[in-house]
Short mmCIF file of C-alpha atoms in Angstrom, two decimals:
data_model
loop_
_atom_site.label_atom_id
_atom_site.label_comp_id
_atom_site.label_asym_id
_atom_site.label_seq_id
_atom_site.Cartn_x
_atom_site.Cartn_y
_atom_site.Cartn_z
CA MET A 1 301.11 153.24 130.34
CA ILE A 2 301.81 152.75 126.66
CA LYS A 3 299.19 153.61 124.06
CA LYS A 4 299.20 152.14 120.60
CA SER A 5 296.94 152.62 117.64
CA ASP A 6 294.52 149.92 116.48
CA SER A 7 296.80 149.12 113.56
CA PHE A 8 299.26 147.70 116.09
CA LEU A 9 296.82 144.84 116.63
CA GLY A 10 296.87 143.84 113.00
CA GLU A 11 293.17 144.35 112.38
CA GLU A 12 293.48 144.90 108.68
CA LYS A 13 291.06 144.16 105.88
CA GLU A 14 293.50 141.73 104.30
CA ASN A 15 293.13 139.50 107.36
CA SER A 16 289.34 139.60 107.46
CA LYS A 17 288.85 135.99 106.42
CA ARG A 18 291.16 134.80 109.19
CA PHE A 19 288.94 136.11 111.99
CA ASP A 20 288.85 133.55 114.80
CA SER A 21 285.27 132.31 115.12
CA GLU A 22 286.03 131.41 118.71
CA LYS A 23 286.28 135.10 119.63
CA GLY A 24 283.73 136.66 121.88
CA ILE A 25 282.47 140.20 122.43
CA TYR A 26 282.33 142.07 125.72
CA ILE A 27 280.36 145.34 125.95
CA HIS A 28 280.54 147.51 129.07
CA ILE A 29 277.59 149.61 130.24
CA PRO A 30 279.02 151.85 133.02
CA PHE A 31 275.78 153.01 134.62
CA CYS A 32 273.86 152.17 137.80
CA SER A 33 270.87 153.64 139.61
CA SER A 34 273.04 153.77 142.73
CA LYS A 35 276.43 152.47 143.81
CA CYS A 36 276.47 149.25 145.83
CA PHE A 37 278.60 149.48 148.94
CA TYR A 38 281.06 146.73 147.88
CA CYS A 39 281.43 147.69 144.21
CA ASP A 40 284.67 148.98 142.68
CA PHE A 41 283.74 148.30 139.05
CA PHE A 42 283.69 151.25 136.68
CA SER A 43 280.11 152.48 136.93
CA GLN A 44 278.47 155.83 137.56
CA VAL A 45 275.08 157.25 138.37
CA LYS A 46 274.20 159.43 135.38
CA SER A 47 271.16 161.06 133.78
CA SER A 48 269.12 159.43 131.03
CA SER A 49 270.55 161.95 128.54
CA ALA A 50 274.11 160.89 129.41
CA ARG A 51 273.13 157.26 128.88
CA ARG A 52 271.65 158.05 125.47
CA GLU A 53 274.85 159.87 124.50
CA TYR A 54 276.91 156.89 125.64
CA VAL A 55 274.84 154.44 123.60
CA SER A 56 275.34 156.62 120.53
CA ALA A 57 279.13 156.65 121.02
CA LEU A 58 279.12 152.90 121.73
CA CYS A 59 277.20 152.16 118.52
CA SER A 60 279.68 154.30 116.55
CA GLN A 61 282.57 152.39 118.10
CA ILE A 62 281.07 149.06 117.08
CA LYS A 63 280.42 150.25 113.53
CA ASN A 64 283.93 151.68 113.24
CA TYR A 65 285.33 148.28 114.21
CA GLY A 66 283.45 146.77 111.28
CA LYS A 67 285.45 148.91 108.85
CA ASN A 68 288.38 146.54 109.42
CA TYR A 69 286.65 143.66 107.66
CA LEU A 70 285.47 142.91 104.14
CA LYS A 71 282.83 140.48 105.39
CA LYS A 72 280.95 140.11 108.66
CA PRO A 73 283.07 138.10 111.10
CA SER A 74 281.24 135.44 113.08
CA VAL A 75 281.28 135.55 116.83
CA ARG A 76 281.13 132.70 119.36
CA THR A 77 279.82 134.47 122.46
CA ALA A 78 278.65 137.93 123.49
CA TYR A 79 278.33 139.45 126.95
CA ILE A 80 276.88 142.82 127.94
CA GLY A 81 277.99 143.67 131.47
CA GLY A 82 278.40 146.61 133.76
CA GLY A 83 277.40 148.45 135.78
CA THR A 84 273.79 147.64 135.29
CA PRO A 85 272.98 147.07 131.61
CA SER A 86 269.27 146.70 132.39
CA ILE A 87 269.20 150.40 133.25
CA LEU A 88 269.09 151.04 129.49
CA THR A 89 265.76 151.40 127.72
CA GLY A 90 264.46 148.92 125.18
CA ALA A 91 265.11 151.44 122.41
CA GLU A 92 268.73 151.88 123.54
CA PHE A 93 269.25 148.12 123.54
CA GLU A 94 267.70 147.94 120.07
CA ALA A 95 270.28 150.47 118.85
CA VAL A 96 273.16 148.41 120.30
CA PHE A 97 271.83 145.18 118.78
CA SER A 98 271.32 146.86 115.42
CA SER A 99 274.94 148.06 115.43
CA LEU A 100 276.21 144.61 116.37
CA ARG A 101 274.23 142.91 113.59
CA SER A 102 275.54 145.43 111.06
CA VAL A 103 279.11 144.31 111.83
CA PHE A 104 279.03 140.73 113.12
CA ASP A 105 277.50 137.43 112.06
CA PHE A 106 275.60 135.92 115.00
CA SER A 107 274.26 132.88 113.11
CA GLU A 108 276.59 130.51 114.97
CA THR A 109 276.71 132.30 118.33
CA ALA A 110 276.63 129.76 121.15
CA GLU A 111 275.70 132.15 123.95
CA PHE A 112 274.57 135.78 124.36
CA THR A 113 274.40 137.04 127.94
CA VAL A 114 273.08 140.29 129.41
CA GLU A 115 273.48 141.25 133.07
CA THR A 116 270.38 142.59 134.81
CA ASN A 117 269.26 143.60 138.31
CA PRO A 118 265.94 142.39 139.74
CA GLU A 119 264.34 145.84 140.00
CA SER A 120 265.03 146.67 136.33
CA THR A 121 264.32 143.25 134.81
CA THR A 122 260.97 144.20 133.31
CA GLU A 123 258.76 142.20 130.96
CA GLU A 124 259.27 144.86 128.29
CA LEU A 125 263.06 144.65 128.53
CA LEU A 126 263.06 140.86 128.48
CA PHE A 127 260.92 140.91 125.34
CA VAL A 128 263.47 143.14 123.59
CA LEU A 129 266.39 140.96 124.71
CA LYS A 130 264.71 137.72 123.65
CA ARG A 131 263.71 139.17 120.27
CA ASN A 132 267.31 140.15 119.60
CA GLY A 133 268.89 136.77 120.27
CA VAL A 134 269.90 137.07 123.91
CA ASP A 135 269.57 133.59 125.42
CA ARG A 136 271.15 133.96 128.87
CA ILE A 137 270.42 136.35 131.74
CA SER A 138 272.91 136.97 134.54
CA LEU A 139 270.89 138.29 137.47
CA GLY A 140 272.53 140.23 140.32
CA ILE A 141 270.75 138.71 143.31
CA GLN A 142 273.64 138.73 145.86
CA SER A 143 271.37 137.51 148.69
CA LEU A 144 267.74 136.68 149.43
CA SER A 145 268.00 138.14 152.94
CA ASP A 146 266.50 141.64 153.05
CA ALA A 147 268.76 142.61 155.95
CA GLU A 148 271.88 141.55 154.03
CA LEU A 149 270.68 143.31 150.87
CA GLN A 150 270.12 146.54 152.80
CA SER A 151 273.53 146.21 154.45
CA CYS A 152 275.28 146.36 151.06
CA GLY A 153 273.12 149.00 149.36
CA ARG A 154 271.09 146.82 147.03
CA ARG A 155 267.82 148.25 145.68
CA HIS A 156 265.70 145.09 145.72
CA SER A 157 264.31 142.64 148.23
CA GLY A 158 264.65 138.86 148.30
CA GLU A 159 261.04 138.52 147.19
CA GLU A 160 261.65 140.88 144.26
CA ALA A 161 264.69 138.84 143.24
CA LEU A 162 262.68 135.63 143.05
CA ALA A 163 259.91 137.45 141.19
CA ALA A 164 262.51 138.57 138.64
CA VAL A 165 263.62 134.96 138.14
CA LYS A 166 260.00 134.02 137.43
CA ARG A 167 259.63 136.88 134.91
CA ILE A 168 262.78 135.74 133.14
CA LYS A 169 261.53 132.16 132.92
CA ASP A 170 258.08 133.29 131.80
CA ALA A 171 259.75 135.32 129.03
CA GLY A 172 261.20 132.09 127.62
CA PHE A 173 264.74 132.12 129.02
CA ASP A 174 265.96 128.75 130.28
CA ASN A 175 269.55 129.80 130.98
CA ILE A 176 269.69 131.99 134.09
CA SER A 177 272.75 132.75 136.21
CA ALA A 178 272.60 134.34 139.66
CA ASP A 179 275.36 136.22 141.48
CA VAL A 180 275.65 135.78 145.25
CA ILE A 181 278.16 137.20 147.73
CA ILE A 182 279.91 135.19 150.44
CA GLY A 183 280.63 137.09 153.66
CA LEU A 184 278.13 139.97 153.62
CA PRO A 185 277.67 141.78 156.94
CA GLY A 186 275.29 139.81 159.13
CA GLN A 187 275.36 136.74 156.89
CA THR A 188 275.11 133.41 158.70
CA GLU A 189 275.32 129.82 157.56
CA THR A 190 271.55 129.60 157.88
CA SER A 191 270.83 132.75 155.87
CA PHE A 192 273.36 131.78 153.21
CA LEU A 193 271.81 128.33 152.82
CA LYS A 194 268.37 129.93 152.48
CA THR A 195 269.72 132.10 149.66
CA LEU A 196 271.28 129.15 147.83
CA ASP A 197 268.21 126.96 148.34
CA GLY A 198 265.84 129.70 147.20
CA ILE A 199 267.84 130.32 144.04
CA ALA A 200 268.18 126.64 143.17
CA THR A 201 264.49 125.96 143.85
CA ALA A 202 263.48 128.93 141.67
CA GLY A 203 265.08 127.21 138.68
CA VAL A 204 268.40 129.02 138.38
CA ASP A 205 270.94 126.65 136.82
CA HIS A 206 274.12 128.71 137.24
CA VAL A 207 275.47 130.39 140.36
CA SER A 208 278.47 132.70 140.66
CA ALA A 209 279.49 132.94 144.33
CA TYR A 210 282.04 135.65 145.08
CA ILE A 211 283.84 136.14 148.38
CA LEU A 212 283.41 139.69 149.68
CA LYS A 213 286.51 141.82 149.20
CA ILE A 214 286.74 145.32 150.65
CA GLU A 215 288.25 147.42 147.88
CA GLU A 216 289.56 150.95 148.19
CA ASN A 217 287.20 153.83 147.41
CA THR A 218 284.07 151.78 148.05
CA VAL A 219 281.36 152.69 150.57
CA PHE A 220 282.33 149.66 152.66
CA SER A 221 285.94 150.87 152.72
CA HIS A 222 284.95 154.37 153.80
CA LYS A 223 282.69 152.90 156.51
CA GLY A 224 285.51 150.74 157.84
CA VAL A 225 283.73 147.45 157.12
CA LEU A 226 286.13 144.53 157.48
CA GLU A 227 286.44 141.53 155.24
CA PRO A 228 285.10 138.28 156.70
CA ASP A 229 287.79 136.32 158.52
CA GLU A 230 289.36 133.34 156.78
CA GLU A 231 287.61 130.73 158.93
CA ARG A 232 284.17 132.20 158.21
CA THR A 233 284.98 132.52 154.51
CA GLU A 234 286.16 128.92 154.30
CA THR A 235 283.06 127.65 156.09
CA LEU A 236 280.63 129.50 153.83
CA TYR A 237 282.55 128.72 150.63
CA LEU A 238 282.72 124.99 151.33
CA LEU A 239 279.09 125.09 152.42
CA ALA A 240 278.17 126.51 149.01
CA SER A 241 280.20 123.87 147.19
CA GLU A 242 278.69 121.01 149.20
CA PHE A 243 275.10 122.27 149.11
CA LEU A 244 275.06 123.11 145.42
CA SER A 245 276.68 119.79 144.59
CA LYS A 246 273.77 118.03 146.29
CA LYS A 247 271.42 120.11 144.14
CA GLY A 248 273.11 118.85 140.98
CA PHE A 249 275.52 121.72 140.38
CA GLU A 250 279.06 121.14 139.13
CA HIS A 251 281.71 123.30 140.86
CA TYR A 252 283.50 123.96 137.58
CA GLU A 253 285.49 127.08 138.42
CA ILE A 254 286.67 128.76 141.61
CA SER A 255 283.54 130.92 141.91
CA ASN A 256 281.14 129.21 139.52
CA PHE A 257 278.64 126.37 139.69
CA ALA A 258 276.39 124.96 136.95
CA ARG A 259 273.87 122.19 136.43
CA ASP A 260 272.27 120.75 133.31
CA ASN A 261 275.34 121.65 131.22
CA LYS A 262 274.78 125.39 131.83
CA ARG A 263 278.42 126.41 132.23
CA GLY A 264 278.96 130.05 131.30
CA ILE A 265 280.51 129.66 127.86
CA HIS A 266 281.67 133.27 127.55
CA ASN A 267 283.40 133.47 130.92
CA PHE A 268 284.83 129.98 130.54
CA SER A 269 286.47 131.16 127.31
CA TYR A 270 288.46 133.67 129.42
CA TRP A 271 289.93 130.78 131.43
CA GLN A 272 290.71 128.95 128.20
CA GLY A 273 292.71 131.94 126.95
CA LYS A 274 290.40 132.64 124.00
CA ASN A 275 290.12 136.02 122.28
CA TYR A 276 287.40 138.55 122.99
CA ILE A 277 286.75 142.02 121.58
CA ALA A 278 285.98 144.89 123.94
CA PHE A 279 283.60 147.80 123.40
CA GLY A 280 282.78 150.64 125.77
CA ALA A 281 284.49 152.82 128.35
CA GLY A 282 286.42 150.74 130.87
CA ALA A 283 286.04 147.53 128.84
CA TYR A 284 288.88 145.01 128.68
CA GLY A 285 289.72 142.83 125.69
CA TYR A 286 292.22 140.25 124.49
CA GLU A 287 293.05 139.72 120.82
CA ASP A 288 295.94 138.05 119.07
CA SER A 289 298.18 137.89 122.18
CA VAL A 290 297.43 141.52 123.04
CA ARG A 291 295.64 142.45 126.26
CA TYR A 292 294.10 145.93 126.15
CA HIS A 293 291.42 148.16 127.62
CA TYR A 294 289.61 151.43 127.07
CA SER A 295 290.04 154.21 129.59
CA PRO A 296 287.40 154.23 132.36
CA ASN A 297 286.70 157.88 131.66
CA LEU A 298 283.19 158.55 130.47
CA GLU A 299 283.84 162.07 129.22
CA ASP A 300 286.80 160.94 127.11
CA PHE A 301 284.78 158.09 125.63
CA LEU A 302 281.91 160.39 124.69
CA ALA A 303 284.29 162.95 123.19
CA SER A 304 285.89 160.23 121.04
CA LYS A 305 282.55 159.68 119.24
CA GLY A 306 283.35 156.04 118.69
CA ASN A 307 287.08 156.38 118.16
CA ALA A 308 288.36 155.70 121.66
CA GLU A 309 292.01 154.66 121.67
CA ARG A 310 292.96 151.23 122.90
CA ILE A 311 295.43 151.16 125.77
CA ILE A 312 297.80 148.22 125.44
CA ASP A 313 298.38 146.50 128.77
CA GLU A 314 300.68 143.72 127.58
CA VAL A 315 301.71 141.68 124.59
CA LEU A 316 302.08 138.03 125.56
CA SER A 317 304.99 135.97 124.30
CA PHE A 318 304.69 132.24 123.65
CA ASP A 319 306.17 131.54 127.10
CA ASP A 320 303.78 134.03 128.72
CA LYS A 321 300.81 132.26 127.15
CA LYS A 322 301.98 128.83 128.29
CA LYS A 323 302.27 130.04 131.88
CA GLU A 324 298.96 131.84 131.67
CA GLU A 325 297.34 128.68 130.32
CA LEU A 326 298.48 126.93 133.49
CA LEU A 327 297.24 129.76 135.68
CA LEU A 328 293.81 129.93 134.06
CA LEU A 329 293.16 126.19 133.76
CA LEU A 330 294.00 125.66 137.44
CA ARG A 331 291.02 127.90 138.18
CA THR A 332 288.76 125.23 136.68
CA SER A 333 287.68 121.71 137.57
CA ASP A 334 288.99 120.60 134.16
CA GLY A 335 292.49 121.35 135.40
CA VAL A 336 295.67 120.82 133.39
CA SER A 337 297.06 117.90 131.46
CA ALA A 338 299.67 115.78 133.22
CA SER A 339 301.96 116.63 130.29
CA PHE A 340 302.48 120.04 131.95
CA PHE A 341 304.46 118.44 134.76
CA ASP A 342 308.13 117.78 135.17
CA GLU A 343 309.69 116.14 138.23
CA LYS A 344 309.43 119.20 140.53
CA THR A 345 305.92 120.28 139.54
CA LEU A 346 304.69 116.67 139.69
CA PHE A 347 306.11 116.35 143.22
CA PHE A 348 304.32 119.55 144.25
CA ALA A 349 301.05 118.37 142.69
CA ARG A 350 301.29 115.03 144.50
CA LYS A 351 301.78 116.89 147.79
CA LEU A 352 298.63 118.90 147.11
CA GLU A 353 296.77 115.67 146.41
CA GLU A 354 297.94 114.19 149.72
CA LYS A 355 296.59 117.25 151.54
CA GLY A 356 293.19 116.99 149.85
CA LEU A 357 293.72 120.18 147.87
CA GLY A 358 293.94 118.62 144.41
CA VAL A 359 293.42 115.40 142.51
CA PHE A 360 294.79 113.52 139.49
CA LYS A 361 292.01 112.05 137.36
CA ASN A 362 291.85 110.87 133.75
CA GLY A 363 295.32 112.18 132.99
CA ARG A 364 294.68 115.65 134.38
CA PHE A 365 295.34 117.47 137.63
CA SER A 366 292.76 119.83 139.13
CA LEU A 367 292.22 121.60 142.41
CA LEU A 368 289.45 120.54 144.76
CA PRO A 369 287.21 123.08 146.57
CA ARG A 370 289.68 123.40 149.48
CA GLY A 371 292.40 123.96 146.92
CA PHE A 372 290.33 126.63 145.17
CA LEU A 373 290.21 128.51 148.47
CA VAL A 374 294.00 128.84 148.52
CA SER A 375 294.52 128.84 144.77
CA ASN A 376 296.56 132.05 144.61
CA PRO A 377 299.62 130.75 146.53
CA ILE A 378 299.28 127.33 144.86
CA ILE A 379 299.31 128.82 141.37
CA SER A 380 302.16 131.17 142.32
CA GLU A 381 304.22 128.17 143.41
CA PHE A 382 303.48 126.33 140.16
CA LEU A 383 304.54 129.39 138.16
CA SER A 384 307.71 129.74 140.20
CA LEU A 385 308.62 126.12 139.52
CA TYR A 386 307.97 126.64 135.82
CA ASP A 387 310.20 129.71 135.80
CA GLU A 388 312.97 127.65 137.35
CA ARG A 389 312.90 125.12 134.53
CA GLY A 390 312.25 127.72 131.81
CA VAL A 391 308.85 127.27 130.15
#
């Protein structure tokens, strides 16, 4: 793995006025009260003192970034994820927000999201978030079935999840996203529909539905839990797409559904290939054709005192970005322009349309829900055809 200094990315004061206002910010909070059985994200169970030390280092990192600019750069979206960001105290969030405001201009920010869990989404926390400009909450519900929640190590009940949605709405938030998992142990079509219906009825306008994957070094992996079979996965996935569509949700990305124009702007910017700045241990970023991350090592991050070194993962060429644009846009219902296609790729797209996996509409080609289910081999084939012709 190659490491480069920040200067490699061209973040120099002379370029301060050229900051892309379409950039976003991603901040990683790597702490949880306990580890969910399916989770392989970088998160740890740590003491309150360790969390305070992390917030201090994180604030220093943000402020150090600001030294690269003569004026505050504006930012389009911000997202605080984890882990469980809501494990932080109100005072710790205040410190993070203060550091962000000292460096960035949020006057034109279109969306500011914070991830929370039901058991830690308190009225006090919501007050702090609302006061500091957060306008979207992403709530980790996963299921409304108590048996399914217990099977995957969650710390809340279905009733507590719905109570958290009510608290969020009562606090003045009208943009709420809920995560659910497809294929949990013991999950049935009936229980899954109850989860989706309960969430939609509660007033959630965005749903992220992720198919269970058994990753290495997770509790599920150690317990020998198997991934749901393809037939069960397909049934539940298409059930979600059909049911949520009837409830007014647009299936706008492989795993995401939104109604009332509540698409996740920050995450959608990833699929549009837009830039985003990363802060925090284990955080990933993309700026000026450079994809990078910070080491998922808490001790190293704390020792850096805000000067953690970026690890460069790749520098994308023009051709790389064109192929990645295809890859990312095919994840969305917006799809790709017909101008992408030559004779071979057009033939392949037409075959997908005949099989009910994709559709041409208004000069664009996009995958349908059944196509989303098998998107990886489809996208691989498109990329292979592009390589043959030389993008």
